[in-house]
Coordinates of N, CA and C and ligand atoms in Angstrom, one line a residue:
M30 N 70.6 93.4 100.4 CA 69.9 94.7 100.8 C 70.9 95.7 101.3
R31 N 71.8 95.3 102.1 CA 72.8 96.2 102.6 C 73.7 96.8 101.5
L32 N 74.0 96.0 100.6 CA 74.9 96.4 99.4 C 74.2 97.5 98.7
L33 N 72.9 97.3 98.4 CA 72.1 98.3 97.7 C 72.1 99.7 98.4
Q34 N 72.1 99.7 99.7 CA 72.0 100.9 100.4 C 73.3 101.8 100.2
A35 N 74.4 101.1 99.8 CA 75.6 101.9 99.7 C 75.6 102.6 98.4
I36 N 74.8 102.3 97.4 CA 74.9 102.9 96.1 C 74.7 104.4 96.1
P37 N 73.7 105.0 96.8 CA 73.5 106.4 96.7 C 74.7 107.2 97.2
V38 N 75.4 106.6 98.1 CA 76.6 107.3 98.7 C 77.7 107.4 97.6
L39 N 77.9 106.3 96.9 CA 78.9 106.3 95.8 C 78.5 107.3 94.7
A40 N 77.3 107.3 94.3 CA 76.8 108.2 93.3 C 77.0 109.6 93.7
G41 N 76.9 110.0 94.9 CA 77.1 111.3 95.4 C 78.6 111.7 95.2
L42 N 79.5 110.8 95.5 CA 80.9 111.1 95.3 C 81.3 111.3 93.9
A43 N 80.7 110.5 93.0 CA 81.0 110.6 91.6 C 80.6 111.9 91.0
A44 N 79.6 112.6 91.6 CA 79.1 113.8 91.1 C 80.1 115.0 91.2
A45 N 81.1 114.9 92.2 CA 82.1 115.9 92.4 C 83.0 116.0 91.2
Q46 N 83.5 117.2 90.9 CA 84.4 117.4 89.8 C 85.7 116.7 90.0
T47 N 86.0 115.7 89.1 CA 87.2 114.9 89.4 C 88.3 115.1 88.4
V48 N 88.0 115.9 87.3 CA 89.1 116.2 86.4 C 89.1 117.7 86.0
P49 N 90.3 118.3 85.8 CA 90.3 119.7 85.4 C 90.0 119.9 83.9
T50 N 89.6 121.1 83.5 CA 89.4 121.4 82.1 C 90.6 122.1 81.6
G51 N 90.8 122.1 80.3 CA 91.9 122.9 79.7 C 93.2 122.3 79.8
V52 N 93.3 120.9 79.9 CA 94.6 120.2 80.0 C 95.2 120.2 78.5
T53 N 96.5 120.5 78.4 CA 97.2 120.4 77.1 C 98.5 119.6 77.3
V54 N 99.0 119.1 76.2 CA 100.3 118.4 76.3 C 101.2 119.1 75.2
P55 N 101.9 120.2 75.6 CA 102.6 120.9 74.6 C 103.8 120.2 74.0
E56 N 104.3 119.2 74.7 CA 105.6 118.6 74.3 C 105.8 117.2 74.9
I57 N 106.3 116.3 74.0 CA 106.7 115.0 74.5 C 108.1 114.8 73.9
S58 N 109.0 114.4 74.8 CA 110.4 114.1 74.2 C 110.9 112.8 74.6
F59 N 111.7 112.2 73.7 CA 112.2 110.9 73.9 C 113.7 110.9 73.9
A60 N 114.3 110.1 74.7 CA 115.8 110.0 74.8 C 116.2 108.6 75.4
G61 N 117.3 108.1 75.0 CA 117.7 106.8 75.6 C 118.5 106.0 74.5
T62 N 119.0 104.9 75.0 CA 119.8 104.0 74.1 C 118.8 103.2 73.2
G63 N 117.5 103.1 73.6 CA 116.6 102.3 72.8 C 115.8 103.1 71.8
C64 N 115.8 104.4 71.9 CA 115.0 105.2 71.0 C 115.8 106.4 70.4
T65 N 115.3 106.9 69.3 CA 115.9 108.1 68.7 C 115.5 109.3 69.5
A66 N 116.5 110.2 69.8 CA 116.1 111.4 70.5 C 115.2 112.2 69.6
A67 N 114.1 112.7 70.2 CA 113.1 113.4 69.4 C 112.2 114.2 70.4
T68 N 111.7 115.3 69.9 CA 110.7 116.1 70.6 C 109.5 116.3 69.7
R69 N 108.3 116.1 70.2 CA 107.1 116.2 69.4 C 106.1 117.0 70.1
V70 N 105.2 117.6 69.4 CA 104.0 118.2 70.0 C 103.0 117.1 70.4
G71 N 102.5 117.2 71.6 CA 101.5 116.2 72.0 C 100.2 116.3 71.3
A72 N 99.5 115.2 71.3 CA 98.1 115.2 70.7 C 97.2 116.1 71.5
A73 N 96.1 116.6 70.9 CA 95.1 117.3 71.6 C 94.5 116.5 72.7
V74 N 94.2 117.1 73.8 CA 93.6 116.3 74.9 C 92.1 116.5 74.9
T75 N 91.3 115.5 74.7 CA 89.9 115.6 74.7 C 89.3 115.1 76.1
N76 N 90.1 114.1 76.6 CA 89.7 113.5 77.9 C 91.0 113.6 78.8
P77 N 90.9 114.5 79.8 CA 92.2 114.7 80.6 C 92.7 113.4 81.3
T78 N 91.9 112.4 81.4 CA 92.5 111.2 82.0 C 93.2 110.3 81.0
L79 N 93.2 110.6 79.7 CA 93.9 109.8 78.7 C 95.0 110.7 78.1
I80 N 96.2 110.4 78.4 CA 97.4 111.1 77.8 C 98.0 110.3 76.7
A81 N 97.9 110.8 75.5 CA 98.4 110.1 74.4 C 100.0 110.1 74.3
V82 N 100.6 109.0 74.2 CA 102.1 108.9 74.1 C 102.4 108.0 73.0
P83 N 103.0 108.5 71.9 CA 103.3 107.7 70.7 C 104.2 106.5 71.1
Q84 N 104.0 105.4 70.6 CA 104.8 104.2 71.1 C 106.2 104.2 70.4
T85 N 107.1 103.7 71.2 CA 108.4 103.5 70.7 C 108.7 102.0 70.9
V86 N 109.1 101.3 69.9 CA 109.4 99.9 70.1 C 110.9 99.7 70.0
Y87 N 111.4 99.0 70.9 CA 112.8 98.7 70.8 C 113.1 97.3 71.3
T88 N 114.2 96.7 70.9 CA 114.4 95.3 71.2 C 115.8 95.1 71.8
A89 N 115.9 94.6 72.9 CA 117.1 94.2 73.5 C 117.4 92.8 73.1
R90 N 118.6 92.6 72.6 CA 119.0 91.3 72.0 C 120.3 90.9 72.6
S91 N 120.3 89.8 73.1 CA 121.6 89.3 73.6 C 122.3 88.5 72.6
G92 N 123.6 88.5 72.7 CA 124.4 87.8 71.7 C 125.4 86.9 72.3
V93 N 125.9 86.0 71.6 CA 126.9 85.1 72.2 C 128.3 85.6 71.9
N94 N 129.1 85.7 72.9 CA 130.5 86.1 72.7 C 131.4 84.9 73.2
G95 N 131.9 84.3 72.2 CA 132.6 83.0 72.5 C 131.6 82.0 73.0
T96 N 131.6 81.6 74.2 CA 130.6 80.7 74.7 C 129.6 81.4 75.7
R97 N 129.9 82.7 76.0 CA 129.1 83.3 77.0 C 128.1 84.3 76.4
L98 N 126.8 84.3 76.9 CA 125.8 85.2 76.4 C 126.1 86.6 77.0
V99 N 126.1 87.6 76.1 CA 126.4 88.9 76.5 C 125.1 89.6 76.9
D100 N 125.1 90.3 78.1 CA 124.0 91.0 78.6 C 123.7 92.3 77.8
T101 N 122.5 92.6 77.4 CA 122.2 93.8 76.7 C 121.1 94.5 77.4
R102 N 121.2 95.8 77.5 CA 120.2 96.6 78.2 C 119.9 97.9 77.3
L103 N 118.7 98.1 77.1 CA 118.3 99.3 76.3 C 117.2 100.0 77.1
N104 N 117.1 101.4 77.0 CA 116.1 102.1 77.7 C 115.6 103.2 76.8
C105 N 114.4 103.7 77.1 CA 113.8 104.9 76.4 C 113.1 105.7 77.5
Q106 N 113.6 106.9 77.6 CA 113.0 107.8 78.6 C 112.0 108.8 77.9
V107 N 110.8 108.8 78.3 CA 109.8 109.7 77.7 C 109.4 110.7 78.7
L108 N 109.5 112.0 78.3 CA 109.2 113.1 79.2 C 107.9 113.8 78.6
V109 N 106.8 113.7 79.4 CA 105.6 114.3 78.9 C 105.3 115.5 79.7
K110 N 105.2 116.7 79.0 CA 104.9 118.0 79.6 C 103.4 118.2 79.6
V111 N 102.8 118.3 80.7 CA 101.4 118.5 80.8 C 101.0 119.8 81.5
N112 N 100.3 120.7 80.7 CA 99.9 122.0 81.3 C 98.4 121.8 81.8
H113 N 98.1 122.3 83.0 CA 96.8 122.2 83.5 C 96.5 123.3 84.5
P114 N 95.2 123.5 84.9 CA 94.9 124.6 85.8 C 95.6 124.4 87.1
A115 N 96.0 125.5 87.7 CA 96.6 125.5 89.0 C 95.7 124.9 90.0
G116 N 96.2 124.3 91.1 CA 95.3 123.7 92.1 C 95.0 122.2 91.8
W117 N 95.6 121.6 90.8 CA 95.4 120.2 90.5 C 96.7 119.5 90.5
Q118 N 96.7 118.2 90.8 CA 97.9 117.4 90.6 C 97.4 116.1 89.9
M119 N 98.4 115.5 89.2 CA 98.0 114.2 88.5 C 98.9 113.1 88.9
S120 N 98.5 111.9 88.6 CA 99.2 110.7 88.9 C 98.9 109.6 87.9
V121 N 99.9 108.8 87.6 CA 99.7 107.7 86.6 C 98.8 106.7 87.3
A122 N 97.8 106.3 86.6 CA 96.9 105.3 87.1 C 97.1 103.9 86.5
K123 N 97.2 103.9 85.1 CA 97.3 102.7 84.4 C 98.2 102.9 83.1
A124 N 99.0 101.9 82.9 CA 99.7 101.9 81.6 C 99.9 100.4 81.2
D125 N 99.5 100.1 80.0 CA 99.6 98.7 79.6 C 100.6 98.6 78.4
Y126 N 101.5 97.6 78.5 CA 102.5 97.4 77.5 C 102.4 95.9 77.0
Y127 N 102.9 95.8 75.8 CA 103.1 94.4 75.3 C 104.4 94.2 74.6
G128 N 104.8 93.0 74.5 CA 106.0 92.8 73.7 C 106.2 91.3 73.5
R129 N 107.4 91.0 73.0 CA 107.7 89.6 72.7 C 109.0 89.2 73.3
V130 N 109.1 88.0 73.8 CA 110.3 87.5 74.3 C 110.7 86.1 73.7
R131 N 111.9 86.0 73.4 CA 112.4 84.6 73.0 C 113.7 84.4 73.8
L132 N 113.6 83.5 74.7 CA 114.7 83.2 75.6 C 115.1 81.7 75.6
P133 N 116.3 81.4 75.3 CA 116.7 80.0 75.4 C 116.9 79.7 76.9
Q134 N 117.2 78.5 77.2 CA 117.5 78.0 78.5 C 118.7 78.8 79.0
N135 N 118.7 79.0 80.3 CA 119.9 79.6 81.0 C 120.0 81.1 80.7
S136 N 118.9 81.7 80.2 CA 118.9 83.2 80.0 C 117.7 83.8 80.7
E137 N 117.8 85.1 81.0 CA 116.7 85.8 81.6 C 116.5 87.1 81.0
A138 N 115.3 87.7 81.1 CA 115.0 89.0 80.6 C 114.2 89.8 81.6
V139 N 114.4 91.1 81.6 CA 113.7 92.0 82.6 C 113.0 93.1 81.8
S140 N 111.8 93.4 82.0 CA 111.1 94.5 81.4 C 110.7 95.4 82.6
K141 N 111.2 96.6 82.6 CA 111.0 97.5 83.8 C 110.6 98.9 83.3
T142 N 109.7 99.5 84.1 CA 109.3 100.9 83.8 C 109.3 101.7 85.1
T143 N 110.0 102.8 85.1 CA 110.0 103.7 86.3 C 109.3 105.0 86.0
Y144 N 108.4 105.4 86.8 CA 107.6 106.6 86.7 C 108.0 107.6 87.7
Y145 N 108.2 108.9 87.3 CA 108.5 109.9 88.3 C 108.2 111.3 87.7
Y146 N 108.2 112.3 88.6 CA 107.9 113.7 88.2 C 109.1 114.5 88.4
S147 N 109.4 115.3 87.4 CA 110.6 116.2 87.5 C 110.4 117.1 88.7
G148 N 111.5 117.3 89.5 CA 111.4 118.1 90.7 C 111.1 117.3 91.9
Q149 N 110.8 116.1 91.8 CA 110.6 115.2 92.9 C 111.6 114.1 93.0
T150 N 111.9 113.6 94.1 CA 113.0 112.6 94.2 C 112.4 111.2 94.2
R151 N 111.1 111.0 94.6 CA 110.5 109.7 94.7 C 110.1 109.2 93.3
N152 N 110.1 107.9 93.2 CA 109.6 107.3 91.9 C 108.9 106.0 92.3
V153 N 108.1 105.5 91.3 CA 107.5 104.1 91.4 C 107.9 103.4 90.2
S154 N 108.1 102.1 90.4 CA 108.5 101.3 89.2 C 107.9 99.9 89.3
T155 N 107.8 99.3 88.1 CA 107.3 97.9 88.1 C 108.3 97.1 87.2
Q156 N 108.5 95.9 87.6 CA 109.4 95.1 86.7 C 108.9 93.6 86.7
Y157 N 109.1 93.1 85.5 CA 108.7 91.7 85.3 C 109.9 90.9 84.8
Y158 N 110.1 89.7 85.4 CA 111.2 88.9 85.0 C 110.7 87.7 84.2
F159 N 111.5 87.3 83.3 CA 111.2 86.1 82.5 C 112.5 85.2 82.5
D160 N 112.3 83.9 82.8 CA 113.4 83.0 82.8 C 113.2 82.1 81.5
G161 N 114.3 81.9 80.8 CA 114.2 80.9 79.7 C 114.2 79.5 80.1
P162 N 113.6 78.6 79.4 CA 113.1 78.9 78.0 C 111.8 79.5 78.0
F163 N 111.6 80.5 77.2 CA 110.3 81.2 77.0 C 110.2 81.7 75.6
D164 N 109.1 81.6 75.0 CA 108.9 82.1 73.6 C 107.5 82.5 73.5
G165 N 107.2 83.8 73.4 CA 105.8 84.2 73.2 C 105.6 85.7 73.5
A166 N 104.4 86.1 73.5 CA 104.0 87.4 73.7 C 103.9 87.6 75.2
Y167 N 104.0 88.9 75.7 CA 103.8 89.1 77.1 C 103.0 90.5 77.2
F168 N 102.2 90.6 78.3 CA 101.5 91.8 78.5 C 101.9 92.3 79.9
R169 N 102.1 93.6 80.1 CA 102.4 94.2 81.4 C 101.3 95.1 81.7
N170 N 100.7 95.0 82.9 CA 99.6 95.9 83.3 C 100.1 96.6 84.5
D171 N 100.5 97.9 84.3 CA 101.0 98.7 85.5 C 99.7 99.3 86.0
R172 N 99.5 99.1 87.3 CA 98.3 99.7 88.0 C 98.7 100.4 89.3
F173 N 98.4 101.7 89.3 CA 98.7 102.5 90.5 C 97.3 103.0 91.0
L174 N 96.7 102.3 91.9 CA 95.3 102.7 92.3 C 95.4 103.7 93.4
T175 N 94.3 104.5 93.5 CA 94.2 105.6 94.4 C 94.5 105.2 95.8
T176 N 94.1 104.0 96.2 CA 94.3 103.5 97.5 C 95.7 102.8 97.7
A177 N 96.4 102.6 96.6 CA 97.6 101.8 96.8 C 98.8 102.6 97.4
S178 N 99.6 101.9 98.1 CA 100.7 102.6 98.8 C 101.7 103.1 97.8
N179 N 101.8 102.5 96.6 CA 102.8 103.0 95.6 C 102.2 104.1 94.7
K180 N 101.1 104.6 95.1 CA 100.5 105.7 94.3 C 101.4 107.0 94.5
L181 N 101.8 107.6 93.4 CA 102.7 108.7 93.5 C 102.1 109.9 92.7
W182 N 101.9 111.0 93.5 CA 101.3 112.2 92.9 C 102.3 113.2 92.4
G183 N 102.0 113.8 91.3 CA 102.9 114.9 90.8 C 102.8 116.1 91.7
P184 N 103.6 117.1 91.3 CA 103.6 118.4 92.1 C 102.2 119.1 92.0
C185 N 101.9 119.9 93.0 CA 100.7 120.7 92.9 C 101.1 122.0 92.3
G186 N 100.6 122.2 91.0 CA 101.0 123.4 90.3 C 100.2 123.4 89.0
S187 N 100.7 124.1 88.0 CA 100.0 124.2 86.7 C 100.8 123.5 85.6
Q188 N 101.9 122.9 85.9 CA 102.6 122.1 84.9 C 103.2 120.8 85.6
T189 N 103.0 119.7 84.9 CA 103.5 118.4 85.5 C 104.4 117.9 84.4
M190 N 105.7 117.5 84.8 CA 106.6 116.9 83.9 C 106.7 115.4 84.3
L191 N 105.9 114.6 83.5 CA 105.9 113.2 83.8 C 107.0 112.4 83.1
N192 N 107.8 111.7 83.8 CA 108.9 110.9 83.2 C 108.5 109.4 83.3
V193 N 108.6 108.8 82.1 CA 108.4 107.4 82.0 C 109.6 106.7 81.4
N194 N 110.4 106.0 82.2 CA 111.6 105.4 81.7 C 111.5 103.9 81.7
S195 N 111.4 103.4 80.4 CA 111.3 102.0 80.3 C 112.6 101.3 79.8
E196 N 112.8 100.2 80.3 CA 114.1 99.5 79.9 C 113.8 98.0 79.8
V197 N 114.6 97.4 78.9 CA 114.6 95.9 78.8 C 116.0 95.5 78.9
R198 N 116.2 94.3 79.4 CA 117.5 93.7 79.6 C 117.4 92.2 79.3
V199 N 118.4 91.7 78.6 CA 118.4 90.3 78.3 C 119.8 89.8 78.6
G200 N 119.9 88.8 79.4 CA 121.3 88.3 79.7 C 121.3 86.9 80.2
P201 N 122.5 86.4 80.5 CA 122.6 85.0 80.9 C 122.1 84.9 82.4
L202 N 121.6 83.8 82.7 CA 121.1 83.5 84.0 C 122.3 82.9 84.8
G203 N 122.7 83.6 85.8 CA 123.9 83.1 86.6 C 125.1 83.1 85.7
S204 N 125.8 82.0 85.7 CA 127.0 81.9 84.8 C 126.7 81.0 83.6
G205 N 125.4 80.9 83.3 CA 125.0 80.0 82.3 C 125.5 80.4 80.9
I206 N 125.6 79.4 80.1 CA 126.1 79.5 78.7 C 124.9 79.1 77.8
S207 N 124.5 79.9 76.9 CA 123.4 79.5 76.1 C 123.4 80.3 74.7
R208 N 122.4 80.0 74.0 CA 122.2 80.6 72.7 C 121.6 82.0 72.9
E209 N 121.5 82.8 71.8 CA 121.0 84.1 71.9 C 119.5 84.2 72.2
G210 N 119.1 85.3 72.8 CA 117.7 85.6 73.0 C 117.4 87.0 72.8
Y211 N 116.1 87.4 72.8 CA 115.8 88.8 72.6 C 114.5 89.1 73.4
M212 N 114.3 90.4 73.6 CA 113.0 90.9 74.2 C 112.6 92.2 73.6
D213 N 111.4 92.4 73.2 CA 110.9 93.6 72.6 C 110.2 94.4 73.8
M214 N 110.3 95.7 73.8 CA 109.7 96.4 74.9 C 109.2 97.8 74.4
Y215 N 108.4 98.3 75.2 CA 107.8 99.6 75.1 C 106.9 99.7 73.9
N216 N 106.0 98.7 73.8 CA 104.9 98.8 72.9 C 103.8 99.2 73.8
L217 N 103.5 100.5 73.9 CA 102.4 101.0 74.8 C 101.1 100.7 74.2
L218 N 100.3 99.9 74.9 CA 99.0 99.5 74.3 C 98.1 100.7 74.1
H219 N 97.5 100.8 73.0 CA 96.6 101.9 72.6 C 97.3 103.3 72.7
D220 N 98.6 103.3 72.7 CA 99.4 104.6 72.7 C 99.0 105.6 73.8
R221 N 98.6 105.1 74.9 CA 98.2 106.1 75.9 C 98.5 105.6 77.4
I222 N 98.5 106.6 78.2 CA 98.7 106.4 79.7 C 97.5 107.0 80.3
I223 N 96.9 106.3 81.3 CA 95.7 106.7 82.0 C 96.1 107.4 83.3
V224 N 95.7 108.6 83.5 CA 96.1 109.3 84.7 C 94.8 109.7 85.6
D225 N 95.1 109.8 86.9 CA 94.1 110.3 87.8 C 94.4 111.8 88.1
W226 N 93.4 112.5 88.5 CA 93.5 113.9 88.9 C 92.9 114.1 90.3
R227 N 93.5 115.1 91.0 CA 92.8 115.5 92.3 C 93.1 116.9 92.5
K228 N 92.3 117.6 93.3 CA 92.5 119.0 93.7 C 93.6 119.0 94.8
C229 N 94.4 120.0 94.9 CA 95.4 120.1 95.9 C 95.5 121.5 96.5
Ligands
NAG326 C1 133.8 89.6 74.0 O1 134.6 89.1 75.1 C2 135.9 89.6 75.0 C3 136.7 88.9 76.1 O2 136.0 88.8 77.3 C4 135.8 91.1 75.2 O3 137.1 91.7 75.2 C5 135.0 91.7 74.1 O4 134.8 93.1 74.4 C6 133.6 91.1 74.1 N1 132.8 91.6 73.0 C7 131.6 92.0 73.1 C8 130.9 92.5 71.9 O5 131.0 92.0 74.2
NAG327 C1 114.0 105.5 91.9 O1 114.2 105.5 93.3 C2 115.2 104.6 93.8 C3 115.3 104.5 95.3 O2 114.1 104.8 95.9 C4 116.6 104.9 93.2 O3 117.5 104.0 93.6 C5 116.5 105.0 91.7 O4 117.7 105.5 91.1 C6 115.3 105.9 91.3 N1 115.2 105.8 89.8 C7 115.0 106.9 89.1 C8 114.9 106.7 87.6 O5 115.0 108.0 89.5

Protein backbone atom coordinates (compact mmCIF):
# COMPACT_ATOMS: atom_id res chain seq x y z
CA MET A 1 0.00 0.00 0.00
CA ARG A 2 2.77 2.44 0.82
CA LEU A 3 4.51 1.75 -2.48
CA LEU A 4 1.34 2.60 -4.39
CA GLN A 5 1.11 5.96 -2.68
CA ALA A 6 4.46 6.97 -4.17
CA ILE A 7 3.29 6.63 -7.76
CA PRO A 8 1.43 9.97 -8.17
CA VAL A 9 4.57 11.82 -7.02
CA LEU A 10 6.74 10.13 -9.68
CA ALA A 11 4.14 10.79 -12.39
CA GLY A 12 4.19 14.48 -11.47
CA LEU A 13 7.97 14.64 -11.94
CA ALA A 14 7.84 12.91 -15.31
CA ALA A 15 5.42 15.55 -16.61
CA ALA A 16 8.10 18.30 -16.43
CA GLN A 17 9.93 19.01 -19.69
CA THR A 18 13.04 16.86 -19.59
CA VAL A 19 14.53 17.29 -23.06
CA PRO A 20 15.11 20.33 -25.28
CA THR A 21 13.68 20.64 -28.77
CA GLY A 22 15.69 21.53 -31.89
CA VAL A 23 18.78 19.43 -31.11
CA THR A 24 21.09 18.87 -34.11
CA VAL A 25 24.39 17.10 -34.70
CA PRO A 26 26.14 19.14 -37.40
CA GLU A 27 29.37 17.19 -37.28
CA ILE A 28 31.04 14.03 -36.02
CA SER A 29 34.77 13.56 -36.47
CA PHE A 30 37.04 10.58 -35.97
CA ALA A 31 40.77 10.49 -35.27
CA GLY A 32 43.23 8.05 -33.75
CA THR A 33 45.52 5.13 -34.42
CA GLY A 34 42.58 2.71 -34.69
CA CYS A 35 40.39 4.62 -37.15
CA THR A 36 40.72 6.60 -40.34
CA ALA A 37 40.52 10.36 -39.77
CA ALA A 38 37.16 11.55 -41.09
CA THR A 39 34.50 14.18 -40.56
CA ARG A 40 30.86 13.44 -41.27
CA VAL A 41 27.54 15.20 -40.96
CA GLY A 42 25.58 13.68 -38.08
CA ALA A 43 22.26 11.94 -38.58
CA ALA A 44 19.03 13.89 -38.04
CA VAL A 45 17.98 13.93 -34.39
CA THR A 46 14.39 12.81 -33.86
CA ASN A 47 14.80 11.93 -30.18
CA PRO A 48 17.26 14.23 -28.32
CA THR A 49 18.20 11.42 -25.93
CA LEU A 50 19.55 9.23 -28.77
CA ILE A 51 22.70 10.54 -30.44
CA ALA A 52 23.63 8.46 -33.47
CA VAL A 53 27.35 7.70 -33.75
CA PRO A 54 28.44 5.52 -36.68
CA GLN A 55 30.48 2.61 -35.43
CA THR A 56 34.16 2.21 -35.98
CA VAL A 57 35.58 -1.25 -35.53
CA TYR A 58 39.23 -1.76 -34.86
CA THR A 59 41.33 -4.59 -33.64
CA ALA A 60 44.36 -4.50 -31.40
CA ARG A 61 46.48 -7.50 -32.15
CA SER A 62 49.50 -8.54 -30.23
CA GLY A 63 52.34 -10.31 -31.94
CA VAL A 64 55.27 -12.38 -30.89
CA ASN A 65 58.67 -10.81 -31.20
CA GLY A 66 61.21 -13.54 -30.63
CA THR A 67 59.74 -15.15 -27.53
CA ARG A 68 58.04 -12.10 -26.10
CA LEU A 69 54.49 -10.95 -26.80
CA VAL A 70 54.50 -7.34 -28.02
CA ASP A 71 51.98 -4.94 -26.50
CA THR A 72 49.65 -3.24 -28.96
CA ARG A 73 47.43 -0.27 -28.24
CA LEU A 74 44.94 1.37 -30.60
CA ASN A 75 42.47 4.18 -30.02
CA CYS A 76 39.71 6.07 -31.79
CA GLN A 77 38.63 9.47 -30.59
CA VAL A 78 35.15 10.51 -31.68
CA LEU A 79 34.15 14.16 -31.34
CA VAL A 80 30.40 14.75 -31.53
CA LYS A 81 29.28 18.35 -31.99
CA VAL A 82 25.77 18.86 -30.59
CA ASN A 83 23.83 22.10 -31.06
CA HIS A 84 20.93 22.71 -28.68
CA PRO A 85 18.93 25.56 -27.17
CA ALA A 86 20.76 27.70 -24.62
CA GLY A 87 20.01 26.90 -21.00
CA TRP A 88 20.42 23.15 -21.36
CA GLN A 89 23.29 20.81 -20.66
CA MET A 90 23.78 17.17 -21.58
CA SER A 91 25.51 14.16 -20.15
CA VAL A 92 26.23 10.66 -21.40
CA ALA A 93 23.86 8.21 -19.72
CA LYS A 94 24.47 4.92 -21.51
CA ALA A 95 26.70 3.46 -24.18
CA ASP A 96 26.94 -0.23 -24.98
CA TYR A 97 29.80 -1.82 -26.82
CA TYR A 98 30.62 -5.28 -27.95
CA GLY A 99 33.65 -7.00 -29.30
CA ARG A 100 35.65 -10.18 -29.44
CA VAL A 101 38.73 -11.23 -27.54
CA ARG A 102 41.05 -14.15 -28.06
CA LEU A 103 43.79 -14.30 -25.53
CA PRO A 104 46.23 -17.09 -24.89
CA GLN A 105 47.55 -17.82 -21.42
CA ASN A 106 49.85 -15.18 -19.94
CA SER A 107 48.33 -12.32 -21.92
CA GLU A 108 45.84 -9.64 -21.00
CA ALA A 109 43.62 -7.14 -22.80
CA VAL A 110 42.03 -3.86 -21.75
CA SER A 111 38.99 -2.17 -23.31
CA LYS A 112 38.63 1.42 -22.12
CA THR A 113 36.50 4.44 -23.00
CA THR A 114 36.98 7.97 -21.69
CA TYR A 115 34.19 10.54 -22.01
CA TYR A 116 34.69 14.29 -21.66
CA TYR A 117 33.50 17.63 -22.96
CA SER A 118 35.77 20.11 -24.79
CA GLY A 119 36.57 23.06 -22.56
CA GLN A 120 36.33 21.04 -19.35
CA THR A 121 39.20 19.29 -17.58
CA ARG A 122 37.24 16.48 -15.91
CA ASN A 123 36.51 13.17 -17.55
CA VAL A 124 34.89 9.86 -16.72
CA SER A 125 36.10 6.52 -17.95
CA THR A 126 35.29 2.86 -17.77
CA GLN A 127 37.67 0.00 -18.34
CA TYR A 128 37.39 -3.74 -18.52
CA TYR A 129 40.25 -6.17 -18.11
CA PHE A 130 40.51 -9.65 -19.53
CA ASP A 131 43.12 -12.21 -18.57
CA GLY A 132 43.98 -15.06 -20.89
CA PRO A 133 43.09 -17.69 -21.62
CA PHE A 134 39.87 -16.17 -22.95
CA ASP A 135 38.08 -16.71 -26.23
CA GLY A 136 34.70 -15.21 -26.91
CA ALA A 137 32.45 -12.21 -27.29
CA TYR A 138 32.23 -9.49 -24.67
CA PHE A 139 29.74 -6.74 -23.92
CA ARG A 140 30.49 -3.50 -22.15
CA ASN A 141 27.64 -1.54 -20.61
CA ASP A 142 28.74 1.94 -19.63
CA ARG A 143 26.19 3.49 -17.26
CA PHE A 144 26.31 7.00 -15.86
CA LEU A 145 23.14 7.39 -13.85
CA THR A 146 21.79 10.75 -12.71
CA THR A 147 22.46 9.86 -9.10
CA ALA A 148 25.92 8.36 -9.66
CA SER A 149 28.99 10.19 -8.41
CA ASN A 150 30.73 9.68 -11.78
CA LYS A 151 27.99 11.54 -13.65
CA LEU A 152 29.65 14.28 -15.71
CA TRP A 153 27.61 17.14 -17.20
CA GLY A 154 28.69 19.12 -20.25
CA PRO A 155 28.90 22.90 -20.28
CA CYS A 156 25.79 25.01 -19.89
CA GLY A 157 25.44 26.64 -23.29
CA SER A 158 24.09 26.10 -26.78
CA GLN A 159 26.77 23.77 -28.09
CA THR A 160 28.32 20.67 -26.52
CA MET A 161 31.43 19.01 -27.88
CA LEU A 162 31.30 15.46 -26.59
CA ASN A 163 34.54 13.49 -26.82
CA VAL A 164 34.45 9.71 -26.69
CA ASN A 165 37.92 8.19 -26.73
CA SER A 166 37.97 4.39 -26.90
CA GLU A 167 41.07 2.27 -26.78
CA VAL A 168 42.05 -1.36 -26.74
CA ARG A 169 45.31 -2.81 -25.60
CA VAL A 170 46.61 -6.35 -25.80
CA GLY A 171 49.84 -7.37 -24.20
CA PRO A 172 51.76 -9.86 -22.14
CA LEU A 173 50.77 -10.44 -18.54
CA GLY A 174 53.75 -9.57 -16.40
CA SER A 175 56.85 -10.92 -18.04
CA GLY A 176 54.94 -13.83 -19.53
CA ILE A 177 55.79 -15.37 -22.84
CA SER A 178 52.93 -16.58 -24.97
CA ARG A 179 51.33 -16.87 -28.34
CA GLU A 180 49.57 -14.00 -30.05
CA GLY A 181 46.16 -12.66 -29.10
CA TYR A 182 43.75 -10.01 -30.27
CA MET A 183 40.85 -7.81 -29.17
CA ASP A 184 38.21 -6.03 -31.23
CA MET A 185 36.80 -2.81 -29.92
CA TYR A 186 34.48 0.03 -30.55
CA ASN A 187 31.55 -1.80 -31.94
CA LEU A 188 28.96 0.58 -30.56
CA LEU A 189 25.75 -1.38 -30.06
CA HIS A 190 22.88 0.07 -32.16
CA ASP A 191 25.24 2.87 -33.34
CA ARG A 192 24.11 5.25 -30.64
CA ILE A 193 24.86 6.87 -27.31
CA ILE A 194 22.04 7.68 -24.90
CA VAL A 195 22.25 11.07 -23.21
CA ASP A 196 20.43 12.86 -20.41
CA TRP A 197 19.40 16.52 -20.50
CA ARG A 198 18.73 19.04 -17.79
CA LYS A 199 18.06 22.77 -17.57
CA CYS A 200 20.91 24.89 -16.25
C1 LIG B 1 61.50 -6.79 -31.54
O1 LIG B 1 62.45 -6.76 -30.52
C2 LIG B 1 63.67 -6.14 -30.89
C3 LIG B 1 64.66 -6.32 -29.77
O2 LIG B 1 64.08 -6.12 -28.51
C4 LIG B 1 63.36 -4.67 -31.18
O3 LIG B 1 64.53 -3.99 -31.57
C5 LIG B 1 62.34 -4.58 -32.29
O4 LIG B 1 61.98 -3.22 -32.50
C6 LIG B 1 61.10 -5.37 -31.92
N1 LIG B 1 60.16 -5.38 -33.03
C7 LIG B 1 58.89 -5.08 -32.88
C8 LIG B 1 58.04 -5.14 -34.13
O5 LIG B 1 58.41 -4.75 -31.83
C1 LIG C 1 41.13 12.04 -17.53
O1 LIG C 1 41.43 12.50 -16.22
C2 LIG C 1 42.59 11.92 -15.64
C3 LIG C 1 42.76 12.42 -14.23
O2 LIG C 1 41.57 12.78 -13.64
C4 LIG C 1 43.80 12.23 -16.49
O3 LIG C 1 44.94 11.61 -15.96
C5 LIG C 1 43.58 11.76 -17.92
O4 LIG C 1 44.66 12.16 -18.73
C6 LIG C 1 42.29 12.34 -18.47
N1 LIG C 1 42.04 11.75 -19.76
C7 LIG C 1 41.66 12.48 -20.81
C8 LIG C 1 41.46 11.70 -22.08
O5 LIG C 1 41.48 13.67 -20.78
